[in-house]
Amino acid sequence: MRSYLAAKHPHLVLAGLGVLSLLLLYFLVGIRMDNSIDVFFVQEDPNLQFYNEYRERFGTEEFFLVCFAKDDAFSPETMELVKKVSEGLLELDELQQVESLAKVYDIWKDAREEGGIEFDLETFRTDTLNSPFYVGLLVSETGEDSAIMAQLSPKGMADRPSVVEKVQEIVAR
């Protein structure tokens, strides 16, 4: 008949496993993940070189979206909400650029006013939904949902959790 340590001394085995787990947990705390794009490419890769040139020209590639799932992205109420949140985001030093449907509308409206062309939200809807620049980025194909795209500044990249809290406060207003 064989003797099994775990059956004869279960408390000793559990204590040993607990000590081993704590020891491994101590080392687990020091593990850091590097998910930067540089680790996925060989340094001479043309795709990485193109990406690095992009970053030099345009700055950070770090951005986030604030999405609005409404019945109509072009309703006066939704446009006003998007405008209010966009303006709040523009006040944050942690963001260097904010793009939204409300900002596009203001530019579009000003251009039409200067040209003496009539404007309304329905015409704006038609123009926007026919534009590949905005569909899929600032507005859904159906015109029901919209988004604000905000690009982080270096200060924002350094403290992302703080940015998230500030954005949540702005959206909750």
PDB file of C-alpha atoms in Angstrom:
ATOM      1  CA  MET A   1       0.000   0.000   0.000  1.00  0.00           C
ATOM      2  CA  ARG A   2       1.366   3.397  -1.011  1.00  0.00           C
ATOM      3  CA  SER A   3       1.518   6.339   1.279  1.00  0.00           C
ATOM      4  CA  TYR A   4       0.387   9.731   0.001  1.00  0.00           C
ATOM      5  CA  LEU A   5       1.775  12.874   1.625  1.00  0.00           C
ATOM      6  CA  ALA A   6      -1.351  14.928   0.882  1.00  0.00           C
ATOM      7  CA  ALA A   7      -3.624  12.343   2.479  1.00  0.00           C
ATOM      8  CA  LYS A   8      -1.458  11.895   5.564  1.00  0.00           C
ATOM      9  CA  HIS A   9      -0.590  15.579   6.143  1.00  0.00           C
ATOM     10  CA  PRO A  10      -3.189  17.767   4.389  1.00  0.00           C
ATOM     11  CA  HIS A  11      -2.564  20.810   6.587  1.00  0.00           C
ATOM     12  CA  LEU A  12       1.172  20.681   5.890  1.00  0.00           C
ATOM     13  CA  VAL A  13       0.582  20.401   2.132  1.00  0.00           C
ATOM     14  CA  LEU A  14      -1.900  23.303   2.153  1.00  0.00           C
ATOM     15  CA  ALA A  15       0.500  25.443   4.182  1.00  0.00           C
ATOM     16  CA  GLY A  16       3.301  24.650   1.722  1.00  0.00           C
ATOM     17  CA  LEU A  17       1.114  25.560  -1.251  1.00  0.00           C
ATOM     18  CA  GLY A  18       0.106  28.791   0.500  1.00  0.00           C
ATOM     19  CA  VAL A  19       3.744  29.772   1.077  1.00  0.00           C
ATOM     20  CA  LEU A  20       4.593  28.933  -2.544  1.00  0.00           C
ATOM     21  CA  SER A  21       1.616  31.010  -3.772  1.00  0.00           C
ATOM     22  CA  LEU A  22       2.651  34.010  -1.660  1.00  0.00           C
ATOM     23  CA  LEU A  23       6.204  33.744  -2.951  1.00  0.00           C
ATOM     24  CA  LEU A  24       5.006  33.696  -6.567  1.00  0.00           C
ATOM     25  CA  LEU A  25       2.565  36.539  -5.877  1.00  0.00           C
ATOM     26  CA  TYR A  26       5.453  38.671  -4.598  1.00  0.00           C
ATOM     27  CA  PHE A  27       7.197  38.341  -7.965  1.00  0.00           C
ATOM     28  CA  LEU A  28       3.967  38.805  -9.909  1.00  0.00           C
ATOM     29  CA  VAL A  29       3.626  42.365  -8.584  1.00  0.00           C
ATOM     30  CA  GLY A  30       6.844  43.358 -10.374  1.00  0.00           C
ATOM     31  CA  ILE A  31       5.691  42.205 -13.814  1.00  0.00           C
ATOM     32  CA  ARG A  32       5.004  45.067 -16.231  1.00  0.00           C
ATOM     33  CA  MET A  33       3.352  44.796 -19.623  1.00  0.00           C
ATOM     34  CA  ASP A  34       4.807  46.660 -22.568  1.00  0.00           C
ATOM     35  CA  ASN A  35       2.068  46.981 -25.146  1.00  0.00           C
ATOM     36  CA  SER A  36       3.766  49.700 -27.163  1.00  0.00           C
ATOM     37  CA  ILE A  37       3.771  49.102 -30.872  1.00  0.00           C
ATOM     38  CA  ASP A  38       7.581  49.021 -30.956  1.00  0.00           C
ATOM     39  CA  VAL A  39       7.728  45.549 -29.379  1.00  0.00           C
ATOM     40  CA  PHE A  40       5.639  44.031 -32.172  1.00  0.00           C
ATOM     41  CA  PHE A  41       7.911  45.083 -35.052  1.00  0.00           C
ATOM     42  CA  VAL A  42      11.530  44.683 -36.080  1.00  0.00           C
ATOM     43  CA  GLN A  43      13.125  48.140 -35.908  1.00  0.00           C
ATOM     44  CA  GLU A  44      13.832  48.214 -39.677  1.00  0.00           C
ATOM     45  CA  ASP A  45      10.269  47.273 -40.616  1.00  0.00           C
ATOM     46  CA  PRO A  46       8.875  49.820 -43.124  1.00  0.00           C
ATOM     47  CA  ASN A  47       5.489  49.753 -41.367  1.00  0.00           C
ATOM     48  CA  LEU A  48       7.092  50.764 -38.076  1.00  0.00           C
ATOM     49  CA  GLN A  49       9.081  53.508 -39.807  1.00  0.00           C
ATOM     50  CA  PHE A  50       5.867  54.834 -41.397  1.00  0.00           C
ATOM     51  CA  TYR A  51       4.131  54.758 -38.019  1.00  0.00           C
ATOM     52  CA  ASN A  52       7.013  56.626 -36.350  1.00  0.00           C
ATOM     53  CA  GLU A  53       6.901  59.275 -39.092  1.00  0.00           C
ATOM     54  CA  TYR A  54       3.159  59.615 -38.486  1.00  0.00           C
ATOM     55  CA  ARG A  55       3.742  60.169 -34.766  1.00  0.00           C
ATOM     56  CA  GLU A  56       6.420  62.795 -35.490  1.00  0.00           C
ATOM     57  CA  ARG A  57       4.110  64.701 -37.837  1.00  0.00           C
ATOM     58  CA  PHE A  58       0.851  64.479 -35.957  1.00  0.00           C
ATOM     59  CA  GLY A  59       1.905  63.952 -32.353  1.00  0.00           C
ATOM     60  CA  THR A  60       0.209  61.390 -30.191  1.00  0.00           C
ATOM     61  CA  GLU A  61      -1.930  58.575 -31.511  1.00  0.00           C
ATOM     62  CA  GLU A  62      -3.667  58.198 -28.153  1.00  0.00           C
ATOM     63  CA  PHE A  63      -7.352  59.060 -28.355  1.00  0.00           C
ATOM     64  CA  PHE A  64     -10.685  57.988 -26.957  1.00  0.00           C
ATOM     65  CA  LEU A  65     -14.319  58.222 -27.936  1.00  0.00           C
ATOM     66  CA  VAL A  66     -17.328  59.435 -25.991  1.00  0.00           C
ATOM     67  CA  CYS A  67     -20.321  57.796 -27.663  1.00  0.00           C
ATOM     68  CA  PHE A  68     -23.948  58.868 -27.608  1.00  0.00           C
ATOM     69  CA  ALA A  69     -26.523  56.171 -28.361  1.00  0.00           C
ATOM     70  CA  LYS A  70     -29.610  58.216 -29.131  1.00  0.00           C
ATOM     71  CA  ASP A  71     -32.499  57.762 -31.532  1.00  0.00           C
ATOM     72  CA  ASP A  72     -31.290  60.640 -33.691  1.00  0.00           C
ATOM     73  CA  ALA A  73     -27.757  62.055 -33.685  1.00  0.00           C
ATOM     74  CA  PHE A  74     -29.028  65.119 -35.554  1.00  0.00           C
ATOM     75  CA  SER A  75     -31.889  66.121 -33.260  1.00  0.00           C
ATOM     76  CA  PRO A  76     -31.494  69.568 -31.669  1.00  0.00           C
ATOM     77  CA  GLU A  77     -31.351  67.966 -28.207  1.00  0.00           C
ATOM     78  CA  THR A  78     -28.589  65.509 -29.138  1.00  0.00           C
ATOM     79  CA  MET A  79     -26.610  68.166 -31.004  1.00  0.00           C
ATOM     80  CA  GLU A  80     -26.841  70.454 -27.957  1.00  0.00           C
ATOM     81  CA  LEU A  81     -25.688  67.640 -25.641  1.00  0.00           C
ATOM     82  CA  VAL A  82     -22.744  66.799 -27.908  1.00  0.00           C
ATOM     83  CA  LYS A  83     -21.825  70.489 -28.114  1.00  0.00           C
ATOM     84  CA  LYS A  84     -21.973  70.909 -24.323  1.00  0.00           C
ATOM     85  CA  VAL A  85     -19.787  67.845 -23.691  1.00  0.00           C
ATOM     86  CA  SER A  86     -17.364  68.873 -26.473  1.00  0.00           C
ATOM     87  CA  GLU A  87     -16.947  72.331 -24.968  1.00  0.00           C
ATOM     88  CA  GLY A  88     -16.320  70.795 -21.550  1.00  0.00           C
ATOM     89  CA  LEU A  89     -13.669  68.493 -22.992  1.00  0.00           C
ATOM     90  CA  LEU A  90     -11.958  71.405 -24.747  1.00  0.00           C
ATOM     91  CA  GLU A  91     -11.310  72.954 -21.331  1.00  0.00           C
ATOM     92  CA  LEU A  92      -9.130  70.012 -20.246  1.00  0.00           C
ATOM     93  CA  ASP A  93      -5.363  70.518 -20.510  1.00  0.00           C
ATOM     94  CA  GLU A  94      -5.020  66.750 -20.861  1.00  0.00           C
ATOM     95  CA  LEU A  95      -6.604  66.873 -24.323  1.00  0.00           C
ATOM     96  CA  GLN A  96      -5.048  68.502 -27.351  1.00  0.00           C
ATOM     97  CA  GLN A  97      -7.876  68.066 -29.854  1.00  0.00           C
ATOM     98  CA  VAL A  98     -11.619  67.392 -29.697  1.00  0.00           C
ATOM     99  CA  GLU A  99     -13.712  66.564 -32.762  1.00  0.00           C
ATOM    100  CA  SER A 100     -17.480  66.163 -32.736  1.00  0.00           C
ATOM    101  CA  LEU A 101     -20.555  66.366 -34.903  1.00  0.00           C
ATOM    102  CA  ALA A 102     -21.434  69.645 -33.177  1.00  0.00           C
ATOM    103  CA  LYS A 103     -18.078  71.157 -34.181  1.00  0.00           C
ATOM    104  CA  VAL A 104     -18.551  69.982 -37.769  1.00  0.00           C
ATOM    105  CA  TYR A 105     -22.048  71.515 -37.763  1.00  0.00           C
ATOM    106  CA  ASP A 106     -20.732  74.888 -36.560  1.00  0.00           C
ATOM    107  CA  ILE A 107     -18.114  74.959 -39.341  1.00  0.00           C
ATOM    108  CA  TRP A 108     -20.646  73.778 -41.942  1.00  0.00           C
ATOM    109  CA  LYS A 109     -23.238  76.340 -40.801  1.00  0.00           C
ATOM    110  CA  ASP A 110     -20.711  79.217 -40.826  1.00  0.00           C
ATOM    111  CA  ALA A 111     -19.583  78.316 -44.355  1.00  0.00           C
ATOM    112  CA  ARG A 112     -23.184  78.239 -45.588  1.00  0.00           C
ATOM    113  CA  GLU A 113     -24.002  81.558 -43.883  1.00  0.00           C
ATOM    114  CA  GLU A 114     -20.973  83.210 -45.503  1.00  0.00           C
ATOM    115  CA  GLY A 115     -22.029  81.859 -48.886  1.00  0.00           C
ATOM    116  CA  GLY A 116     -25.616  82.996 -48.397  1.00  0.00           C
ATOM    117  CA  ILE A 117     -26.846  79.397 -48.555  1.00  0.00           C
ATOM    118  CA  GLU A 118     -29.754  78.267 -46.408  1.00  0.00           C
ATOM    119  CA  PHE A 119     -29.036  75.656 -43.780  1.00  0.00           C
ATOM    120  CA  ASP A 120     -30.952  73.359 -41.481  1.00  0.00           C
ATOM    121  CA  LEU A 121     -30.284  70.182 -39.536  1.00  0.00           C
ATOM    122  CA  GLU A 122     -31.934  67.964 -42.155  1.00  0.00           C
ATOM    123  CA  THR A 123     -29.607  69.236 -44.894  1.00  0.00           C
ATOM    124  CA  PHE A 124     -26.680  68.815 -42.512  1.00  0.00           C
ATOM    125  CA  ARG A 125     -27.798  65.231 -41.846  1.00  0.00           C
ATOM    126  CA  THR A 126     -27.877  64.441 -45.571  1.00  0.00           C
ATOM    127  CA  ASP A 127     -24.491  66.049 -46.232  1.00  0.00           C
ATOM    128  CA  THR A 128     -22.871  64.345 -43.243  1.00  0.00           C
ATOM    129  CA  LEU A 129     -24.264  60.868 -43.875  1.00  0.00           C
ATOM    130  CA  ASN A 130     -22.972  61.090 -47.455  1.00  0.00           C
ATOM    131  CA  SER A 131     -19.462  61.947 -46.278  1.00  0.00           C
ATOM    132  CA  PRO A 132     -16.914  59.166 -45.746  1.00  0.00           C
ATOM    133  CA  PHE A 133     -15.009  61.532 -43.447  1.00  0.00           C
ATOM    134  CA  TYR A 134     -17.674  61.475 -40.746  1.00  0.00           C
ATOM    135  CA  VAL A 135     -19.626  58.225 -41.096  1.00  0.00           C
ATOM    136  CA  GLY A 136     -18.071  55.582 -38.895  1.00  0.00           C
ATOM    137  CA  LEU A 137     -16.034  58.127 -36.966  1.00  0.00           C
ATOM    138  CA  LEU A 138     -18.333  60.853 -35.629  1.00  0.00           C
ATOM    139  CA  VAL A 139     -21.709  59.420 -36.630  1.00  0.00           C
ATOM    140  CA  SER A 140     -23.081  55.938 -37.293  1.00  0.00           C
ATOM    141  CA  GLU A 141     -24.252  54.916 -40.764  1.00  0.00           C
ATOM    142  CA  THR A 142     -27.854  55.062 -39.564  1.00  0.00           C
ATOM    143  CA  GLY A 143     -27.510  58.576 -38.151  1.00  0.00           C
ATOM    144  CA  GLU A 144     -28.756  57.402 -34.771  1.00  0.00           C
ATOM    145  CA  ASP A 145     -25.496  57.420 -32.812  1.00  0.00           C
ATOM    146  CA  SER A 146     -22.710  59.963 -32.610  1.00  0.00           C
ATOM    147  CA  ALA A 147     -19.324  60.218 -30.980  1.00  0.00           C
ATOM    148  CA  ILE A 148     -16.818  62.747 -29.769  1.00  0.00           C
ATOM    149  CA  MET A 149     -13.222  61.901 -30.589  1.00  0.00           C
ATOM    150  CA  ALA A 150     -10.656  63.395 -28.212  1.00  0.00           C
ATOM    151  CA  GLN A 151      -6.891  63.186 -28.594  1.00  0.00           C
ATOM    152  CA  LEU A 152      -4.769  63.061 -25.460  1.00  0.00           C
ATOM    153  CA  SER A 153      -1.945  65.522 -24.894  1.00  0.00           C
ATOM    154  CA  PRO A 154       1.341  64.301 -23.365  1.00  0.00           C
ATOM    155  CA  LYS A 155      -0.018  65.444 -19.990  1.00  0.00           C
ATOM    156  CA  GLY A 156      -3.135  63.344 -20.544  1.00  0.00           C
ATOM    157  CA  MET A 157      -1.120  60.289 -21.532  1.00  0.00           C
ATOM    158  CA  ALA A 158       0.838  60.574 -18.294  1.00  0.00           C
ATOM    159  CA  ASP A 159      -2.305  60.374 -16.151  1.00  0.00           C
ATOM    160  CA  ARG A 160      -5.035  58.474 -18.010  1.00  0.00           C
ATOM    161  CA  PRO A 161      -7.071  57.537 -14.886  1.00  0.00           C
ATOM    162  CA  SER A 162      -7.420  61.220 -14.000  1.00  0.00           C
ATOM    163  CA  VAL A 163      -8.556  62.010 -17.553  1.00  0.00           C
ATOM    164  CA  VAL A 164     -11.211  59.293 -17.381  1.00  0.00           C
ATOM    165  CA  GLU A 165     -12.549  60.737 -14.115  1.00  0.00           C
ATOM    166  CA  LYS A 166     -12.682  64.261 -15.557  1.00  0.00           C
ATOM    167  CA  VAL A 167     -14.441  63.070 -18.711  1.00  0.00           C
ATOM    168  CA  GLN A 168     -16.994  61.163 -16.640  1.00  0.00           C
ATOM    169  CA  GLU A 169     -17.664  64.324 -14.605  1.00  0.00           C
ATOM    170  CA  ILE A 170     -18.198  66.369 -17.772  1.00  0.00           C
ATOM    171  CA  VAL A 171     -20.556  63.798 -19.286  1.00  0.00           C
ATOM    172  CA  ALA A 172     -22.536  63.559 -16.026  1.00  0.00           C
ATOM    173  CA  ARG A 173     -23.252  67.325 -15.903  1.00  0.00           C
TER     174      ARG A 173
END
